[in-house]
Short mmCIF file of C-alpha atoms in Angstrom, two decimals:
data_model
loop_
_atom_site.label_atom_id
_atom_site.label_comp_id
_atom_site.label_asym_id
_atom_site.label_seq_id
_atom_site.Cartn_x
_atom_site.Cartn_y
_atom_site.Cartn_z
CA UNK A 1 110.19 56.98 60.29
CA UNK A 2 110.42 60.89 59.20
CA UNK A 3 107.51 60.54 57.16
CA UNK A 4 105.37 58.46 59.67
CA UNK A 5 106.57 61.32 62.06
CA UNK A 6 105.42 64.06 59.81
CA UNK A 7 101.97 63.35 59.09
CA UNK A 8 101.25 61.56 62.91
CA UNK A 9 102.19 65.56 64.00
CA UNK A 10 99.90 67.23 61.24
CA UNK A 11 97.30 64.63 62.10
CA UNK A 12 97.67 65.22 65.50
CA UNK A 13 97.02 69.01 65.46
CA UNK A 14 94.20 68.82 63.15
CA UNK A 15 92.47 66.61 65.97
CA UNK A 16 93.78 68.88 68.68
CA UNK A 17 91.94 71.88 66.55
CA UNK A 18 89.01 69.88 66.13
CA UNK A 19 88.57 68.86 69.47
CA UNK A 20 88.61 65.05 68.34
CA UNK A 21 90.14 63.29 71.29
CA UNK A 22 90.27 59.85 69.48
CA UNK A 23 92.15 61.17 66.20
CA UNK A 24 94.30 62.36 69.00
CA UNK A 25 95.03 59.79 70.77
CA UNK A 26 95.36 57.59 67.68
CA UNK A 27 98.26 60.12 66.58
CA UNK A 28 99.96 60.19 69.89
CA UNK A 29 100.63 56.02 69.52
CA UNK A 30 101.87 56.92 66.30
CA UNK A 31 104.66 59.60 67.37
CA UNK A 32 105.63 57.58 70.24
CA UNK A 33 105.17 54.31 68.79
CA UNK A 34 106.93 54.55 65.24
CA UNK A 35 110.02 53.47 66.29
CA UNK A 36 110.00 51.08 68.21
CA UNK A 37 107.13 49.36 65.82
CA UNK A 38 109.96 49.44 63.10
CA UNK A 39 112.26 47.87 65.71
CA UNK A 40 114.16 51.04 65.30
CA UNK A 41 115.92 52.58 68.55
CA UNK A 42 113.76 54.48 70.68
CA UNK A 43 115.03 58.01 71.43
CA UNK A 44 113.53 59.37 74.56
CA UNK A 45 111.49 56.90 75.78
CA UNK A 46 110.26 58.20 79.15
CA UNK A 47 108.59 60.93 76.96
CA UNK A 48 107.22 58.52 74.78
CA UNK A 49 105.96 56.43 76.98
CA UNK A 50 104.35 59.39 79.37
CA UNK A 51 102.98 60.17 75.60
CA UNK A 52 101.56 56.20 75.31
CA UNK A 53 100.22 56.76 78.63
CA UNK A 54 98.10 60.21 77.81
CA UNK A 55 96.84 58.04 75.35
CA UNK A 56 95.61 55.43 77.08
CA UNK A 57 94.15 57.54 78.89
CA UNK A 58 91.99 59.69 76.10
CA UNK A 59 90.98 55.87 75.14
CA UNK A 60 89.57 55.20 78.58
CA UNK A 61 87.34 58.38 79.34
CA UNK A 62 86.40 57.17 75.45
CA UNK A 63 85.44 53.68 76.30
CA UNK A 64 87.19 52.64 72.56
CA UNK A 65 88.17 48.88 72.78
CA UNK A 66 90.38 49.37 69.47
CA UNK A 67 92.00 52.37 70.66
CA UNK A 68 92.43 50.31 74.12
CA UNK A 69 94.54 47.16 72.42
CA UNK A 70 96.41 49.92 70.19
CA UNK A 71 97.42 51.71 73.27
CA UNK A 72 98.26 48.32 75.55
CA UNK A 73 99.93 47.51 72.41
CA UNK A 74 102.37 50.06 71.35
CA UNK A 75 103.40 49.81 75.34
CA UNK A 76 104.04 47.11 75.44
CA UNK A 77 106.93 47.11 72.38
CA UNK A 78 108.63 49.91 74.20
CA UNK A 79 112.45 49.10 75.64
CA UNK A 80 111.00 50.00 78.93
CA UNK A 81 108.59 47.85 79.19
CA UNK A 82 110.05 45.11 77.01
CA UNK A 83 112.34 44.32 79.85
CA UNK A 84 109.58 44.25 82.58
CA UNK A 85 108.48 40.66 81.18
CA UNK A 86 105.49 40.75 83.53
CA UNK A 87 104.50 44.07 82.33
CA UNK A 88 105.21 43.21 78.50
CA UNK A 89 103.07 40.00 78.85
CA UNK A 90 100.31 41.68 81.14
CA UNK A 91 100.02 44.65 78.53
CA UNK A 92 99.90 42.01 75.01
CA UNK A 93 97.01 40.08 76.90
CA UNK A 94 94.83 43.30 77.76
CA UNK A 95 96.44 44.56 74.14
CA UNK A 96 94.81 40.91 73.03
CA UNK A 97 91.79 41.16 75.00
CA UNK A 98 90.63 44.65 74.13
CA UNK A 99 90.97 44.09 70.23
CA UNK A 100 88.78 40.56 70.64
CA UNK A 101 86.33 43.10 72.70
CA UNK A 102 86.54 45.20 69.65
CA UNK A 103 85.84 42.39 67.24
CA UNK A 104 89.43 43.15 65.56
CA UNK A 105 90.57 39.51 65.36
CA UNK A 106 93.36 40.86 63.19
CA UNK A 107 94.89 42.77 65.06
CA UNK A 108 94.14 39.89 68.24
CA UNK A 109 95.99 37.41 65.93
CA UNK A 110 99.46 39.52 65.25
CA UNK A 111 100.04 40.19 69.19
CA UNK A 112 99.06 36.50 69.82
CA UNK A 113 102.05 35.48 67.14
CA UNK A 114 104.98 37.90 68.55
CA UNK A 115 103.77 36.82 72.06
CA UNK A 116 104.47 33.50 70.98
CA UNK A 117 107.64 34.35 69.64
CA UNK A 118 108.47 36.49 73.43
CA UNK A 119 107.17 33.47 75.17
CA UNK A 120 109.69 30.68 72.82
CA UNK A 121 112.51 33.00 73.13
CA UNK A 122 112.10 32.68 76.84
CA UNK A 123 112.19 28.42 76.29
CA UNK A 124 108.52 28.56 77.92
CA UNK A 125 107.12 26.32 74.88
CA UNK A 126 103.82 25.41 76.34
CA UNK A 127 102.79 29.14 76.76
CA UNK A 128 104.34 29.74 73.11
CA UNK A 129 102.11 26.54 71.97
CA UNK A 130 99.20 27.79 73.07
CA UNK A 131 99.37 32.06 71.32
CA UNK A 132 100.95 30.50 68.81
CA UNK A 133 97.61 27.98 68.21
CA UNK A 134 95.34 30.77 68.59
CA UNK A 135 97.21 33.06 66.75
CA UNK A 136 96.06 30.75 63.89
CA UNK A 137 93.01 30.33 64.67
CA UNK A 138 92.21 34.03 65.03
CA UNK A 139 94.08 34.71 61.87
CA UNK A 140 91.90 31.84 59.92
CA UNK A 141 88.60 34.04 61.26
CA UNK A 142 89.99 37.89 60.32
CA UNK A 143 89.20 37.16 56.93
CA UNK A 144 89.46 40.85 55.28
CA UNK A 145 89.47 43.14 58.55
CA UNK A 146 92.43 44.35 56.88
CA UNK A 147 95.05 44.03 54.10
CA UNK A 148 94.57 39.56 53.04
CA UNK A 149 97.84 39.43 52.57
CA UNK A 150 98.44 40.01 55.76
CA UNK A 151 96.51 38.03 57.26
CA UNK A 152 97.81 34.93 54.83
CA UNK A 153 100.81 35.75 56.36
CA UNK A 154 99.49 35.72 59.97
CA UNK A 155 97.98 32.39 59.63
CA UNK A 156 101.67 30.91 57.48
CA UNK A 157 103.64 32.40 60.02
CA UNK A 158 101.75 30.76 62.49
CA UNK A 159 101.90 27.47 61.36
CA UNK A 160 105.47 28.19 61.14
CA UNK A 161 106.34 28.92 64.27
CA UNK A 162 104.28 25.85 65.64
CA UNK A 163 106.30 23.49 62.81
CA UNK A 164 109.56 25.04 64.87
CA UNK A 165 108.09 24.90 68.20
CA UNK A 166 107.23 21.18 67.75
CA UNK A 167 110.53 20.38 65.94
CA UNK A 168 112.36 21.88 68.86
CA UNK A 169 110.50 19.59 71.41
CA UNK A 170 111.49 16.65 69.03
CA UNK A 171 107.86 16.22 67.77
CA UNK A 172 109.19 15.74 64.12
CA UNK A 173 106.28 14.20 63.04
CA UNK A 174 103.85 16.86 64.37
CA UNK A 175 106.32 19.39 63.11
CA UNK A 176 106.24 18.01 59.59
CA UNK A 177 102.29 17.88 59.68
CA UNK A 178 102.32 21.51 60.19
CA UNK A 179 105.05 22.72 57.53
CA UNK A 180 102.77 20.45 54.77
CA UNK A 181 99.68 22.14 56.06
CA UNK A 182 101.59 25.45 55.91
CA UNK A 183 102.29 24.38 52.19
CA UNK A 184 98.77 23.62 51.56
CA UNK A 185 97.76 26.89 53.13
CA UNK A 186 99.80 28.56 50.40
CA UNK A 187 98.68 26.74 47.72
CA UNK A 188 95.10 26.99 48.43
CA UNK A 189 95.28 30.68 48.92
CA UNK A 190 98.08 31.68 46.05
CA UNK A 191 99.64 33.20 48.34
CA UNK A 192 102.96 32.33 46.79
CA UNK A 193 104.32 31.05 50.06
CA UNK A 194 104.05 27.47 49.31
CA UNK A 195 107.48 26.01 48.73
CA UNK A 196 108.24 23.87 52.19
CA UNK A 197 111.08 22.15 50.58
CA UNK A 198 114.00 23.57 51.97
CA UNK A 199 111.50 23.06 55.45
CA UNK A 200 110.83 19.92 55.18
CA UNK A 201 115.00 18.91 54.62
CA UNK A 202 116.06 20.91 56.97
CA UNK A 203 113.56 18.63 59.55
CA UNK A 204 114.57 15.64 58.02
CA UNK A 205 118.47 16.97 58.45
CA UNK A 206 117.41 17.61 62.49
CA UNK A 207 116.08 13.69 62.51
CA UNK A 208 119.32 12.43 61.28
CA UNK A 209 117.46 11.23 57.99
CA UNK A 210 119.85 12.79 55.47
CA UNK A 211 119.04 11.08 52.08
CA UNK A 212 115.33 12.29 52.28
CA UNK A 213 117.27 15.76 53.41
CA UNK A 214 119.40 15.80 50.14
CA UNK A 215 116.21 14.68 48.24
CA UNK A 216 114.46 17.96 49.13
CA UNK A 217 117.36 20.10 48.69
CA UNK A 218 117.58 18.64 45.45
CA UNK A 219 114.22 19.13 44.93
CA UNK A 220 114.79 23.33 45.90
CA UNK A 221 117.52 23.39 43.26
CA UNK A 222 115.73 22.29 40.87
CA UNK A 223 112.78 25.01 40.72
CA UNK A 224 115.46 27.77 41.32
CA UNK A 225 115.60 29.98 38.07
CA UNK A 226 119.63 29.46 36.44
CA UNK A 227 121.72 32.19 37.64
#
C-alpha cells in the first residue's frame, strides 16, 4: 500500500503540472482507492471519498466511460458506501455499465463476479444467478483486454460461484455440471486450475452420497506429491 501510495502521489503531480486532468483523476482513485481495493482498512474515508468524488467529477466534464466505471467503482468498495446496499449496488451497475460503454468487458466481468458474491452473501440467489452468469459470459469475451490469467480466473471463478450457488439451492446436479465444466475450462486453457476433485466430493458429501465422496478424496490423495 506505501508503494501504490508513493507513485499514485508522484503520478498525480506530474498530471497536475501537466495540466492532464485524466492522469489526474486516474491517480486520485488510486490514493483513495488503494486500500480499500486490498481490503485493507480505510483511514479517513470522508476525505477519500470527497477525493473519489473530485474524480468522478474530472471524468464527467471528460466524457471518459473507463474513467467513469473506475470512479463508480472504487466508490463503491468504500466502508461508506459498502453499507448503503442501495448505493453499493446502484454504483457496481453504473461501475458495470460505463466499462461495457467503454468496451472494457474485463473490467465489466470482475464487478459482475463480486456483485454476485454481495448479492449471495445477502441470500438473494436469483440476483447472484444472474451477475454471476454474465460475469462468465463477459469474462469468456475479454479475451486479452488485460493480463489472460486473469481473465481465466474470472471466467473459473465464475463457474465457481454458480457450482456453489446451485449446490446451495440443492441443484446438485446443475452444480456438478458446472464444477466439470469449470474442470474442462482449466484443462482446455492450462490454466492449472483443473483439479475439481476435492469439488466434486465435497458435493457428493452435501448429497449424502459418501462412497463416491471418499472415492474423490481418494482420488485428491493420490496426485498429492509425498510429504
Amino acid at each position: 500500500i506505501d508503494t501504490a501510495l508513493f507513485y499514485s502521489g508522484i503520478a498525480y503531480k506530474e498530471a497536475e503540472n501537466l495540466g492532464y486532468k485524466k492522469g489526474m483523476a486516474t491517480a486520485l482513485l488510486s490514493l483513495a482507492g488503494v486500500e480499500a481495493g486490498m481490503n485493507q482498512p480505510v483511514k479517513d474515508v470522508p476525505a477519500k471519498v470527497k477525493d473519489m468524488r473530485r474524480a468522478l467529477g474530472m471524468a464527467q466534464e471528460l466524457n471518459d466511460n473507463k474513467l467513469l466505471g473506475m470512479a463508480y467503482a472504487a466508490l463503491a468498495y468504500m466502508p461508506s458506501v459498502r453499507d448503503d446496499f442501495t448505493m453499493h449496488a446502484d454504483y457496481y451497475i453504473k461501475a458495470i455499465d460505463y466499462f461495457l460503454k467503454a468496451g472494457d468487458t474485463l473490467h465489466a466481468a470482475e464487478i459482475s463476479n463480486w456483485f454476485s458474491g454481495d448479492y449471495s452473501g445477502r441470500g438473494e440467489y436469483e440476483k447472484a444467478f444472474d451477475y454471476a452468469r454474465q460475469s462468465v459470459d463477459l469474462s469468456k469475451k475479454a479475451g486479452t483486454d488485460f493480463s489472460m490469467n486473469w481473465t481465466q480466473f474470472l471466467v473459473q471463478f465464475s463457474l465457481q460461484s454458480l457450482a456453489g450457488l446451485y449446490s446451495v439451492a440443492g441443484d446438485y446436479e446443475t452444480a456438478l455440471n458446472y464444477i466439470k465444466e469449470n474442470a474442462r475450462y482449466g484443462q482446455t486453457n492450462n490454466t492449472g486450475w483443473d483439479n475439481m476433485d476435492l469439488a466434486i466430493a465435497n458435493l457428493f458429501t452435501k448429497m449424502g452420497n459418501y462412497d463416491s465422496a471418499m472415492a474423490y478424496v481418494n482420488r485428491v490423495d493420490v496426485k498429492s506429491p509425498p510429504g
